[in-house]
Tab-separated table of N, CA, C and O in Angstrom:
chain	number	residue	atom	x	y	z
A	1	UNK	N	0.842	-1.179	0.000
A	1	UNK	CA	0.000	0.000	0.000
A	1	UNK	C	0.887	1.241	0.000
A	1	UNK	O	1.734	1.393	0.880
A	2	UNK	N	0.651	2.384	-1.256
A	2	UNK	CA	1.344	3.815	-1.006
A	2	UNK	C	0.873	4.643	0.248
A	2	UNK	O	-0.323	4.783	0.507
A	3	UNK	N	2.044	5.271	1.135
A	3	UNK	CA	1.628	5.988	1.821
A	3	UNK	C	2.388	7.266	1.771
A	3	UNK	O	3.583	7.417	1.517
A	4	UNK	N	1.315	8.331	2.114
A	4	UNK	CA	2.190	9.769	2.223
A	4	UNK	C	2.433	9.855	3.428
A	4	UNK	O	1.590	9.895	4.323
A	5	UNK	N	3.986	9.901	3.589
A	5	UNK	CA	4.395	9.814	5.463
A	5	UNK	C	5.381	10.925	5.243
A	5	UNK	O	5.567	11.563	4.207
A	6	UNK	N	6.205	11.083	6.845
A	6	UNK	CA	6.816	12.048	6.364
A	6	UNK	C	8.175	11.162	6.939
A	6	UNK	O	8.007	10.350	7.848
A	7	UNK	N	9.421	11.366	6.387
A	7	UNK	CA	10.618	10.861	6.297
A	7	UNK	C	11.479	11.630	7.201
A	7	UNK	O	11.450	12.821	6.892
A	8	UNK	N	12.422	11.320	8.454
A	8	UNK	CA	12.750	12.247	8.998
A	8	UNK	C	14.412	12.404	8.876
A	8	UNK	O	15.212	11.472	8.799
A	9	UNK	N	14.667	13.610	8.878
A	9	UNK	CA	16.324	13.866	8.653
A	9	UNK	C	16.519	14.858	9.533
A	9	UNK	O	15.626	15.356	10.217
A	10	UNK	N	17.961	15.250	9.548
A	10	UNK	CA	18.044	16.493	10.615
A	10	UNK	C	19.017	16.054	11.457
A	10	UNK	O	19.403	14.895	11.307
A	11	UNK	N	19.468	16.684	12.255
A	11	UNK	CA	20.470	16.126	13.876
A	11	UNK	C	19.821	15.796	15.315
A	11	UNK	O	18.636	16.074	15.497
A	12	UNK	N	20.098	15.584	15.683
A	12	UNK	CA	19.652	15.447	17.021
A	12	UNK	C	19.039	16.481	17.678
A	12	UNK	O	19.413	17.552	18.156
A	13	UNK	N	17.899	15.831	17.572
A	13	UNK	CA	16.885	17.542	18.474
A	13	UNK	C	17.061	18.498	17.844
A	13	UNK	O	17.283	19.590	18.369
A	14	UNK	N	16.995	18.282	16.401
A	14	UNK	CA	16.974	19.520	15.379
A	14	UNK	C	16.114	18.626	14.193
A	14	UNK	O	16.909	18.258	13.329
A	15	UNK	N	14.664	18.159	13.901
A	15	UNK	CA	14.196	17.476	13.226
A	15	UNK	C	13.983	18.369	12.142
A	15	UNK	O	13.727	19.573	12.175
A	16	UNK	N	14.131	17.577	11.147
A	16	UNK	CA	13.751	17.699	9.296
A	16	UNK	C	12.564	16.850	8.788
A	16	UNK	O	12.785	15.679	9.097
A	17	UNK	N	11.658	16.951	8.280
A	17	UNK	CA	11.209	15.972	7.792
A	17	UNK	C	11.179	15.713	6.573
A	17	UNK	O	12.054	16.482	6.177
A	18	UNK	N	10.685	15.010	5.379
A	18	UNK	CA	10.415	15.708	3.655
A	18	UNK	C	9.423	14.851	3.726
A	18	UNK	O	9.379	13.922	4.531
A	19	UNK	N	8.601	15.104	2.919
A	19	UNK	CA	7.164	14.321	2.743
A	19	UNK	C	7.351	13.243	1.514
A	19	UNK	O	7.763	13.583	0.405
A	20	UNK	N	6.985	11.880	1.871
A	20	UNK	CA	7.699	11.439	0.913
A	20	UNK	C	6.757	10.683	0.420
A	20	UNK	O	5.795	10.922	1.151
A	21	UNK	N	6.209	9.400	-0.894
A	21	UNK	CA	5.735	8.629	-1.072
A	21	UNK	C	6.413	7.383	-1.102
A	21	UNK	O	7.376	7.068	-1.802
A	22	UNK	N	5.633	6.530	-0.033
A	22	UNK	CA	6.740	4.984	-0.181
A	22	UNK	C	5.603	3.857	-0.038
A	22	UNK	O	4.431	4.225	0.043
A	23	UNK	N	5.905	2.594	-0.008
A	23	UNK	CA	5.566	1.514	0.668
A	23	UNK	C	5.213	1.648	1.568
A	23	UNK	O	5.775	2.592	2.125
A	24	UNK	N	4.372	1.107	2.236
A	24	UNK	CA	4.370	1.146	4.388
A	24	UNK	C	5.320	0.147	4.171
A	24	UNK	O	6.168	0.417	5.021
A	25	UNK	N	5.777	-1.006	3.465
A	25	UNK	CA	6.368	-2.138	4.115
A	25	UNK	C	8.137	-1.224	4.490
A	25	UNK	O	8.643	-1.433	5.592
A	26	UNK	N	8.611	-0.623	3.835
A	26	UNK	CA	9.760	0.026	3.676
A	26	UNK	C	9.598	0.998	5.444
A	26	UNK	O	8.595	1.486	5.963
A	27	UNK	N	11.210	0.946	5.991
A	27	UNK	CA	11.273	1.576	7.047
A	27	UNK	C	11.302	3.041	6.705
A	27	UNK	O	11.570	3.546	5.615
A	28	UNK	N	10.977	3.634	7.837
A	28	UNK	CA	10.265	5.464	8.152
A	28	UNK	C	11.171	5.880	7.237
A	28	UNK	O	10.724	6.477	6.257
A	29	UNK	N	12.933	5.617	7.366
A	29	UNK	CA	13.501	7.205	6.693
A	29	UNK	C	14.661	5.766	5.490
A	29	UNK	O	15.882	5.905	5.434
A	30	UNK	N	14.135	4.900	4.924
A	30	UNK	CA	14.306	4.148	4.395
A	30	UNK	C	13.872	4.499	2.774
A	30	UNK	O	13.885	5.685	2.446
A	31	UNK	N	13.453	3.370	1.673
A	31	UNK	CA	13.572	3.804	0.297
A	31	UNK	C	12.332	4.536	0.254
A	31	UNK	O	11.695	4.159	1.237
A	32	UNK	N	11.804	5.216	-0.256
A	32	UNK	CA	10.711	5.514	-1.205
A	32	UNK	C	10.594	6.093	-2.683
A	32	UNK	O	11.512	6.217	-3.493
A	33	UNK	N	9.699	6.311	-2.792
A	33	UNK	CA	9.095	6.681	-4.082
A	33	UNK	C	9.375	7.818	-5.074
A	33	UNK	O	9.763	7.702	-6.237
A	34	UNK	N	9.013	9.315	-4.158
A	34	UNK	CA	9.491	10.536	-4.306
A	34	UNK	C	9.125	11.042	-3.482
A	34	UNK	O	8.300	10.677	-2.644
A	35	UNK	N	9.956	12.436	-3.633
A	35	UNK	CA	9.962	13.073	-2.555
A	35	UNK	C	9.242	14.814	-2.643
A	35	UNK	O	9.767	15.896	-2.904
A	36	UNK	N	7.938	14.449	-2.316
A	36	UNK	CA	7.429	15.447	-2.665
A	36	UNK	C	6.997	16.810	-2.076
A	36	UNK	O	6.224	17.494	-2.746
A	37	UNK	N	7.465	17.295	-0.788
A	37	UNK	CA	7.873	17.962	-0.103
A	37	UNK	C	8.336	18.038	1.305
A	37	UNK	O	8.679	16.954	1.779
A	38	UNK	N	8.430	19.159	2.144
A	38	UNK	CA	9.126	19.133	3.214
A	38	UNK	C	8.346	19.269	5.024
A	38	UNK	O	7.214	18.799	5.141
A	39	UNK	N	8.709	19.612	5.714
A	39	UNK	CA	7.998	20.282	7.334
A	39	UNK	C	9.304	20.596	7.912
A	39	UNK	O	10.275	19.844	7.820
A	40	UNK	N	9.304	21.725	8.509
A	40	UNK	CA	10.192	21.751	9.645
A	40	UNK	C	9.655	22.367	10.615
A	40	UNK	O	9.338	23.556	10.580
A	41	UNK	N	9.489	21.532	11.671
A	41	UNK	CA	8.669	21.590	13.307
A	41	UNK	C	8.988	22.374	13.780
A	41	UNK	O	8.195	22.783	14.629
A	42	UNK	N	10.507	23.290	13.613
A	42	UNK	CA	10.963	24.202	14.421
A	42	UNK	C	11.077	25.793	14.049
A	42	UNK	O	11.729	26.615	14.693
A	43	UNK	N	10.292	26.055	12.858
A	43	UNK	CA	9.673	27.042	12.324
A	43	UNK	C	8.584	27.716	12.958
A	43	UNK	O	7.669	26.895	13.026
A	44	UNK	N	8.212	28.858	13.480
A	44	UNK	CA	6.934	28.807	14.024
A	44	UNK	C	5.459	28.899	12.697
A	44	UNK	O	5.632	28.828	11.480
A	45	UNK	N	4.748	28.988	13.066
A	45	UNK	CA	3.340	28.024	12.143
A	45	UNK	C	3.638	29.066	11.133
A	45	UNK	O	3.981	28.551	10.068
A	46	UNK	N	3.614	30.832	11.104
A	46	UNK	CA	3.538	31.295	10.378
A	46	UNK	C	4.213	31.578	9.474
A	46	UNK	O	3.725	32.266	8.577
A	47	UNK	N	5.279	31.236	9.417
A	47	UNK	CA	6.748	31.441	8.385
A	47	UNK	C	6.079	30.320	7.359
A	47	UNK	O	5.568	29.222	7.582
A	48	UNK	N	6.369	31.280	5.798
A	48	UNK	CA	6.250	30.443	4.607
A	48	UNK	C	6.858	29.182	4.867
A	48	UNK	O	6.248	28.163	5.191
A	49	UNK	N	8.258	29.312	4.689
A	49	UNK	CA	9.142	28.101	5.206
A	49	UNK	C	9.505	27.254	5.754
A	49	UNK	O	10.626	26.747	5.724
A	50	UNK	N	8.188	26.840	6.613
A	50	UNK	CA	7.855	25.706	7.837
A	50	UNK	C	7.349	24.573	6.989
A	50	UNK	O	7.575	23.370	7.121
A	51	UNK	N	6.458	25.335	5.892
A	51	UNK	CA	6.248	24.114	5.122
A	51	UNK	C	6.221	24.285	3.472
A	51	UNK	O	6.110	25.311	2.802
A	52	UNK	N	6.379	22.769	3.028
A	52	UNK	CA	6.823	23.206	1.150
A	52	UNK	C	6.054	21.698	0.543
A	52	UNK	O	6.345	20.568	0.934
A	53	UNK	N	5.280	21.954	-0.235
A	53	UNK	CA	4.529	21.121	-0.824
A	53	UNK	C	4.566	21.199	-2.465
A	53	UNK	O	4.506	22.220	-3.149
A	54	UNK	N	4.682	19.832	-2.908
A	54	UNK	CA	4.147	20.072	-4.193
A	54	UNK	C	2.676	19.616	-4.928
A	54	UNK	O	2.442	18.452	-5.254
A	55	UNK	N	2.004	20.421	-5.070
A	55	UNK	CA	0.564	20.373	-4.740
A	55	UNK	C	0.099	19.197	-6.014
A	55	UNK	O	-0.570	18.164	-5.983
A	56	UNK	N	0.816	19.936	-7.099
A	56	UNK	CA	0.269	18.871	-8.583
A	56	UNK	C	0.697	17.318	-8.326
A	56	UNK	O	-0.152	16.484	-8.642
A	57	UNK	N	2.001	16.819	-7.752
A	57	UNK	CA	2.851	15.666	-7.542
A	57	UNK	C	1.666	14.894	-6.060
A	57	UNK	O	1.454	13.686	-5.951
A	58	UNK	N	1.138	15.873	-5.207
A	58	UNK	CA	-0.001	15.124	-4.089
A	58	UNK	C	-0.649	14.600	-4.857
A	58	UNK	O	-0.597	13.420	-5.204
A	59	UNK	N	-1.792	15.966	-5.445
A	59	UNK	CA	-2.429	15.351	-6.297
A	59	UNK	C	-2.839	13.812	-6.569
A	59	UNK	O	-3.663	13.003	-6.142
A	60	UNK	N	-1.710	13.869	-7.602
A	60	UNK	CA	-1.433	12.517	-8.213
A	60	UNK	C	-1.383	11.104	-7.342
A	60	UNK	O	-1.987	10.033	-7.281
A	61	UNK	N	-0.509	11.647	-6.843
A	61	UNK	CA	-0.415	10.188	-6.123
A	61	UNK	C	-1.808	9.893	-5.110
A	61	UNK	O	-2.269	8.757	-4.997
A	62	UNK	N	-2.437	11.174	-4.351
A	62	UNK	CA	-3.755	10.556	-3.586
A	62	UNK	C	-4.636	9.855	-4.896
A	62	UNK	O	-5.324	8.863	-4.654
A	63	UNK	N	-4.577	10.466	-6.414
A	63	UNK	CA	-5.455	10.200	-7.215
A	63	UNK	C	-4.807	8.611	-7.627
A	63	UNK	O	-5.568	7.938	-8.323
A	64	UNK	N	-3.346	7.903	-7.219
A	64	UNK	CA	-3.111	6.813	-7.284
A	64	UNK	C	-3.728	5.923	-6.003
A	64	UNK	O	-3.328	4.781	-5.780
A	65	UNK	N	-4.563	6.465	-5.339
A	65	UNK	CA	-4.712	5.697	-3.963
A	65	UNK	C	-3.698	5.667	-3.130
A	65	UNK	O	-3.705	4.615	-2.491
A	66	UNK	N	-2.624	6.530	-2.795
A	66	UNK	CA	-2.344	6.552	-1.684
A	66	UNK	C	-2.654	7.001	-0.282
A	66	UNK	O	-3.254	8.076	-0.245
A	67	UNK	N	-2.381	6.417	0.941
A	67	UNK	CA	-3.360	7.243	1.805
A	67	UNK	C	-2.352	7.932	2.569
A	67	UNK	O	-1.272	7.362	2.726
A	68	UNK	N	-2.583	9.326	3.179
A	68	UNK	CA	-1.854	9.681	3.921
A	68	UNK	C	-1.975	9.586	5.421
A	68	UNK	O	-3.087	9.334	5.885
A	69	UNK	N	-0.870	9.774	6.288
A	69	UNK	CA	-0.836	9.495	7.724
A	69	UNK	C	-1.686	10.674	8.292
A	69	UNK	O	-2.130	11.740	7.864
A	70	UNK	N	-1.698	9.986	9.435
A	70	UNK	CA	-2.578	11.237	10.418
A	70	UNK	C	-1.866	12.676	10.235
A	70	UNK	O	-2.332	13.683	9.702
A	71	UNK	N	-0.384	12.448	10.934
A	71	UNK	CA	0.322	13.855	10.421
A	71	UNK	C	0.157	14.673	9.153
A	71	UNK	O	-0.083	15.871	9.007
A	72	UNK	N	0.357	13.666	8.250
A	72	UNK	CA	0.442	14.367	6.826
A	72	UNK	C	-1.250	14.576	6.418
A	72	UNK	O	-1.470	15.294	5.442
A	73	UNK	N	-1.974	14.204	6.858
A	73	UNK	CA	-3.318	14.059	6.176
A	73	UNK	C	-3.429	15.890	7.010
A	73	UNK	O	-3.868	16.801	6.308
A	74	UNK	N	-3.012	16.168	8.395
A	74	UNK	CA	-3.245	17.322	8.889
A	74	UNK	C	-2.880	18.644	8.047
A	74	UNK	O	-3.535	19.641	7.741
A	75	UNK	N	-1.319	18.155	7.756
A	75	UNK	CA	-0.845	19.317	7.016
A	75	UNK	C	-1.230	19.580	5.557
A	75	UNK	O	-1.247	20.706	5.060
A	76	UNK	N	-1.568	18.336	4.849
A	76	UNK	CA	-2.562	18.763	3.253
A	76	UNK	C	-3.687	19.802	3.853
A	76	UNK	O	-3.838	20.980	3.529
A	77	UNK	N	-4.485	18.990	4.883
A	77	UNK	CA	-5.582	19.993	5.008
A	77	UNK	C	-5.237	21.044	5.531
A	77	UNK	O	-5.714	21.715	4.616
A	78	UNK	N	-4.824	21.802	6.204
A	78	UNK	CA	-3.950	22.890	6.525
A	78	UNK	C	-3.878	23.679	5.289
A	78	UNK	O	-4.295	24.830	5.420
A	79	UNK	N	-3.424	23.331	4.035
A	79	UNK	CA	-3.193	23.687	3.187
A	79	UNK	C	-4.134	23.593	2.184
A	79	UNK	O	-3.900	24.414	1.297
A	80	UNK	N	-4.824	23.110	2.037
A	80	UNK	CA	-6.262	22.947	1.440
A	80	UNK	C	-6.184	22.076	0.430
A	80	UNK	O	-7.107	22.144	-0.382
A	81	UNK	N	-5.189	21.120	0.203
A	81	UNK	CA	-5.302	19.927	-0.884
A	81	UNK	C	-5.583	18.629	-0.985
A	81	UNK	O	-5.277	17.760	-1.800
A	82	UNK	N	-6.663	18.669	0.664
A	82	UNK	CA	-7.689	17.469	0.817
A	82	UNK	C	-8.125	18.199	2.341
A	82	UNK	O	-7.579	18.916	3.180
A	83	UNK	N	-9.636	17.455	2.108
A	83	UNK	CA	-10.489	17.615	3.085
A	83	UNK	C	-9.657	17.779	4.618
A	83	UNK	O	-8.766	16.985	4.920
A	84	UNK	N	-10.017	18.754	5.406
A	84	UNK	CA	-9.082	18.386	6.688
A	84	UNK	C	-9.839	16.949	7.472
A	84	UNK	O	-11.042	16.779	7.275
A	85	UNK	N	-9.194	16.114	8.209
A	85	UNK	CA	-9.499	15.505	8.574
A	85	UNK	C	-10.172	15.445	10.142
A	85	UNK	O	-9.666	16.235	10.939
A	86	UNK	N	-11.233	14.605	10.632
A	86	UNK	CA	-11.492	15.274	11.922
A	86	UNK	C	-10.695	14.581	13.448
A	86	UNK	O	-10.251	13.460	13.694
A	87	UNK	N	-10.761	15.521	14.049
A	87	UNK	CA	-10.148	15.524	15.294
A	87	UNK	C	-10.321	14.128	15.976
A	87	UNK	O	-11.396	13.542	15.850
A	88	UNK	N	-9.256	13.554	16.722
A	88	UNK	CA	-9.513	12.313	17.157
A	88	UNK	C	-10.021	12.179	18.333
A	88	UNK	O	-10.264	13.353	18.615
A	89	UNK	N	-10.360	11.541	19.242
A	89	UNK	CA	-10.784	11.733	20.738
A	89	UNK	C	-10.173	10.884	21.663
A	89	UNK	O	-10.886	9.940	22.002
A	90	UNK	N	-8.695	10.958	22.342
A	90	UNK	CA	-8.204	10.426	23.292
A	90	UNK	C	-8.565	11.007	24.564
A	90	UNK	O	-7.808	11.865	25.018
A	91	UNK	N	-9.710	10.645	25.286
A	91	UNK	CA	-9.933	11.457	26.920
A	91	UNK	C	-9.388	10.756	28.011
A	91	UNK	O	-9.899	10.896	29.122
A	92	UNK	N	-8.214	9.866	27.805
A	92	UNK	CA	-7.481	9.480	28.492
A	92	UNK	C	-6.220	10.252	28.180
A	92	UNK	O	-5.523	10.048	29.174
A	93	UNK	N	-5.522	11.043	27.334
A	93	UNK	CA	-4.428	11.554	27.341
A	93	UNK	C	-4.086	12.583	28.222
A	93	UNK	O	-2.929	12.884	28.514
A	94	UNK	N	-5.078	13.108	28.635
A	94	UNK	CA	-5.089	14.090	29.533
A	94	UNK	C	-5.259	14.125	30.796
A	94	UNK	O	-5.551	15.084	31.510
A	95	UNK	N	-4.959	12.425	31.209
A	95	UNK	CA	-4.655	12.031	32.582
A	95	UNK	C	-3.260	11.532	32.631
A	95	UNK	O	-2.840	10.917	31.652
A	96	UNK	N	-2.552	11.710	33.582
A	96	UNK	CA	-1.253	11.418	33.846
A	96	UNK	C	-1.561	9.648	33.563
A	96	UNK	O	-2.578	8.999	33.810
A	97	UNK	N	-0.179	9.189	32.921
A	97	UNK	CA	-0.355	7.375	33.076
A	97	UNK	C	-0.488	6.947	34.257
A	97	UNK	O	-1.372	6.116	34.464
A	98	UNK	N	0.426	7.438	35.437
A	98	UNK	CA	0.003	6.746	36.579
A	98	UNK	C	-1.067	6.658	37.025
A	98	UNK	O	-1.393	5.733	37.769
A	99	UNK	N	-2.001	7.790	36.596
A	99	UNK	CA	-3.330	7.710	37.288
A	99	UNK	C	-3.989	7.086	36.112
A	99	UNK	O	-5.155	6.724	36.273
A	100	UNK	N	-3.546	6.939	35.193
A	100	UNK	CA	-4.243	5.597	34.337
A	100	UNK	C	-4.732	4.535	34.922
A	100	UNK	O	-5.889	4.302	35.271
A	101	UNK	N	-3.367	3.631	35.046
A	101	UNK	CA	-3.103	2.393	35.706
A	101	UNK	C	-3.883	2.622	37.046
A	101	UNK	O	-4.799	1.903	37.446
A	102	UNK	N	-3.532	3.404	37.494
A	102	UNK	CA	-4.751	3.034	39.073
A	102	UNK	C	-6.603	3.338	38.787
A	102	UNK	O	-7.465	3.036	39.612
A	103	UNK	N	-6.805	3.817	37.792
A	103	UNK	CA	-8.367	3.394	37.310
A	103	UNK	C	-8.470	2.347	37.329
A	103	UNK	O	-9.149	1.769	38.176
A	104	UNK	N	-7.431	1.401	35.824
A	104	UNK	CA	-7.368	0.080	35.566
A	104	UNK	C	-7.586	-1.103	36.884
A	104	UNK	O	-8.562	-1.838	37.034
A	105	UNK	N	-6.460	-1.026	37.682
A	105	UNK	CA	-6.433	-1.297	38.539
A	105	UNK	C	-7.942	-1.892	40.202
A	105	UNK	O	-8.108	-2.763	41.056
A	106	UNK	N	-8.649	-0.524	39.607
A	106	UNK	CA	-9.484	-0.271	40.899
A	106	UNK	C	-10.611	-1.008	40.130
A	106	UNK	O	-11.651	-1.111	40.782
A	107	UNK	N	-10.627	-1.468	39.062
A	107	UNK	CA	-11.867	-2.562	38.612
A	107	UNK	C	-11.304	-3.992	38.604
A	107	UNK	O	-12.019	-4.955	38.327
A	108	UNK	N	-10.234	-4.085	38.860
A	108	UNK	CA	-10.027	-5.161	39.490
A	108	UNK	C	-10.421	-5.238	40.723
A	108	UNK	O	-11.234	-6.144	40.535
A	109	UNK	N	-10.500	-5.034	41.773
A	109	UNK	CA	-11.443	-5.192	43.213
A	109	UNK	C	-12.540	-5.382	42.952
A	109	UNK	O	-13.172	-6.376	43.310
A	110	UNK	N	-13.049	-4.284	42.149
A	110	UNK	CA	-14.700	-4.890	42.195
A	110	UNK	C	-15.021	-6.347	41.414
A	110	UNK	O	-15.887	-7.188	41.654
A	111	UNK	N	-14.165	-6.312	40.573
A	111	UNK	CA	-14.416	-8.119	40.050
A	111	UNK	C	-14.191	-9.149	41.373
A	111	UNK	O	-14.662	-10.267	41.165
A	112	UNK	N	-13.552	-8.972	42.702
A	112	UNK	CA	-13.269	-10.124	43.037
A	112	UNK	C	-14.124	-9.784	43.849
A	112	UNK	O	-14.646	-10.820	44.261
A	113	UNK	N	-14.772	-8.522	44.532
A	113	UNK	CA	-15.745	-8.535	45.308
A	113	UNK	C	-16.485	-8.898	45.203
A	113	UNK	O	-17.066	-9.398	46.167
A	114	UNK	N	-17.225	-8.921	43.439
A	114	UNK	CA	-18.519	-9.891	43.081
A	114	UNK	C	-18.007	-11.046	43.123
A	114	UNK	O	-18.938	-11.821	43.343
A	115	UNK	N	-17.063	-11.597	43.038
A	115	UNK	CA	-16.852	-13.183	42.976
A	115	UNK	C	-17.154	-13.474	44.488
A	115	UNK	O	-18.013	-14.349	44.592
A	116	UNK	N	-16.704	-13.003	45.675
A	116	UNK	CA	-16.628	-12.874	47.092
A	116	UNK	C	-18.563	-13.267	47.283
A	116	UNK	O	-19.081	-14.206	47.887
A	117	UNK	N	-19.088	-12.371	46.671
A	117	UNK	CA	-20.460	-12.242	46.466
A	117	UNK	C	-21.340	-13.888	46.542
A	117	UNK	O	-22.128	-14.515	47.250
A	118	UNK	N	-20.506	-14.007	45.204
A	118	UNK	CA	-21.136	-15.162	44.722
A	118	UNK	C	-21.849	-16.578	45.764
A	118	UNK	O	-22.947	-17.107	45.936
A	119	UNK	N	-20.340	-16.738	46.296
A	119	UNK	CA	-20.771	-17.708	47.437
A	119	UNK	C	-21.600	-17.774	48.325
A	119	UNK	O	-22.323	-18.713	48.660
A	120	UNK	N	-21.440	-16.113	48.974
A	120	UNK	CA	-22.377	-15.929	49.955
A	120	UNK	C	-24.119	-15.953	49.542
A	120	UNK	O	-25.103	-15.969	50.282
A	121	UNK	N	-24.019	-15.949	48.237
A	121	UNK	CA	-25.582	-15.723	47.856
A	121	UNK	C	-25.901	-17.006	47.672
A	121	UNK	O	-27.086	-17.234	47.913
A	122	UNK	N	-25.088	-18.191	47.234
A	122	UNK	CA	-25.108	-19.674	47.752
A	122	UNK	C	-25.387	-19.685	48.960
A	122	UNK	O	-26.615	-19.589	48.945
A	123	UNK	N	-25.148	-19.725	49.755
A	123	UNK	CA	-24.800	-20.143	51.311
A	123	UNK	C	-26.291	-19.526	51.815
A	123	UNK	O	-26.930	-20.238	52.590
A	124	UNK	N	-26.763	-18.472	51.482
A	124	UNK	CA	-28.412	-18.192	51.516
A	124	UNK	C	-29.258	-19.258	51.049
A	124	UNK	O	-30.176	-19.841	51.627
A	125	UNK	N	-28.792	-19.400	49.922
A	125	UNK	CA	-30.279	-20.365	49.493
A	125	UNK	C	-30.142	-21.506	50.081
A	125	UNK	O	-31.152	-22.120	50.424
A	126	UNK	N	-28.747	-22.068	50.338
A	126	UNK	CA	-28.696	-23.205	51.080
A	126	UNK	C	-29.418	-23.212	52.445
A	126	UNK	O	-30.038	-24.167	52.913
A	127	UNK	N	-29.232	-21.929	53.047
A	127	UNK	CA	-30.282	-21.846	54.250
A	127	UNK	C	-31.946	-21.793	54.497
A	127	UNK	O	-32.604	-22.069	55.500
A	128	UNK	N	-32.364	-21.308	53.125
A	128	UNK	CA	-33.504	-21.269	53.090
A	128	UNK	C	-34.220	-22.690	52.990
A	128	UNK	O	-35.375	-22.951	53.328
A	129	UNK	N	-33.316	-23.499	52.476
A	129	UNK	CA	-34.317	-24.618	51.661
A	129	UNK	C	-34.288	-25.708	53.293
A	129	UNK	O	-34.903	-26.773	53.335
């Protein structure tokens, strides 16, 4: 399957990306297809030069069925050369992990409390009869 991902270059804690068309099977900054434009994260949003697209070369290739990534699907639409895509809904990201795991956690008790349950609601009917 073609995907529009973005390819990353740059130094250490100085990221590059170029927008590229490849395989998914092929690794992130590995062979692809072409290279049809750029991002650099460390631009602020409004500088021309944060981002560089070639709009006719997208085009094409979405019109080959390629699909693009969440990232890249953001920045076409950003730019208006596909639908923007809609917002995702993680309402767990905005809890610390540790206090993840101790939600997780606290429904485990109540499973063994109903199991705890169980018997005793045996041990009734056994009395009744």
């Amino acid at each position: 399957m073609l995907k529009l991902r973005l390819s990353r270059g740059g130094t250490k804690k100085r990221p590059v990306y170029k927008v590229v068309v490849a395989d998914s099977r092929f690794a992130r900054d590995g062979r692809f297809i072409e290279k049809v434009g750029f991002f650099n994260p460390l631009l602020p949003k409004e500088k021309k030069e944060r981002i560089g697209l070639e709009a006719e070369r997208i085009k094409y290739w979405l019109g080959q069925g390629a699909q693009p990534t969440t990232r890249v699907a953001r920045i076409l639409g950003e730019n208006e050369l596909m639908p923007m895509p809609a917002n995702g809904n993680n309402p767990q990201k905005a809890i610390p992990k540790k206090d993840r795991k101790k939600e997780g956690s606290e429904e485990a008790p109540k499973a063994e409390a109903k199991k705890e349950e169980a018997p005793k609601a045996e041990a009734k009917k056994e009395e009744n009869k």
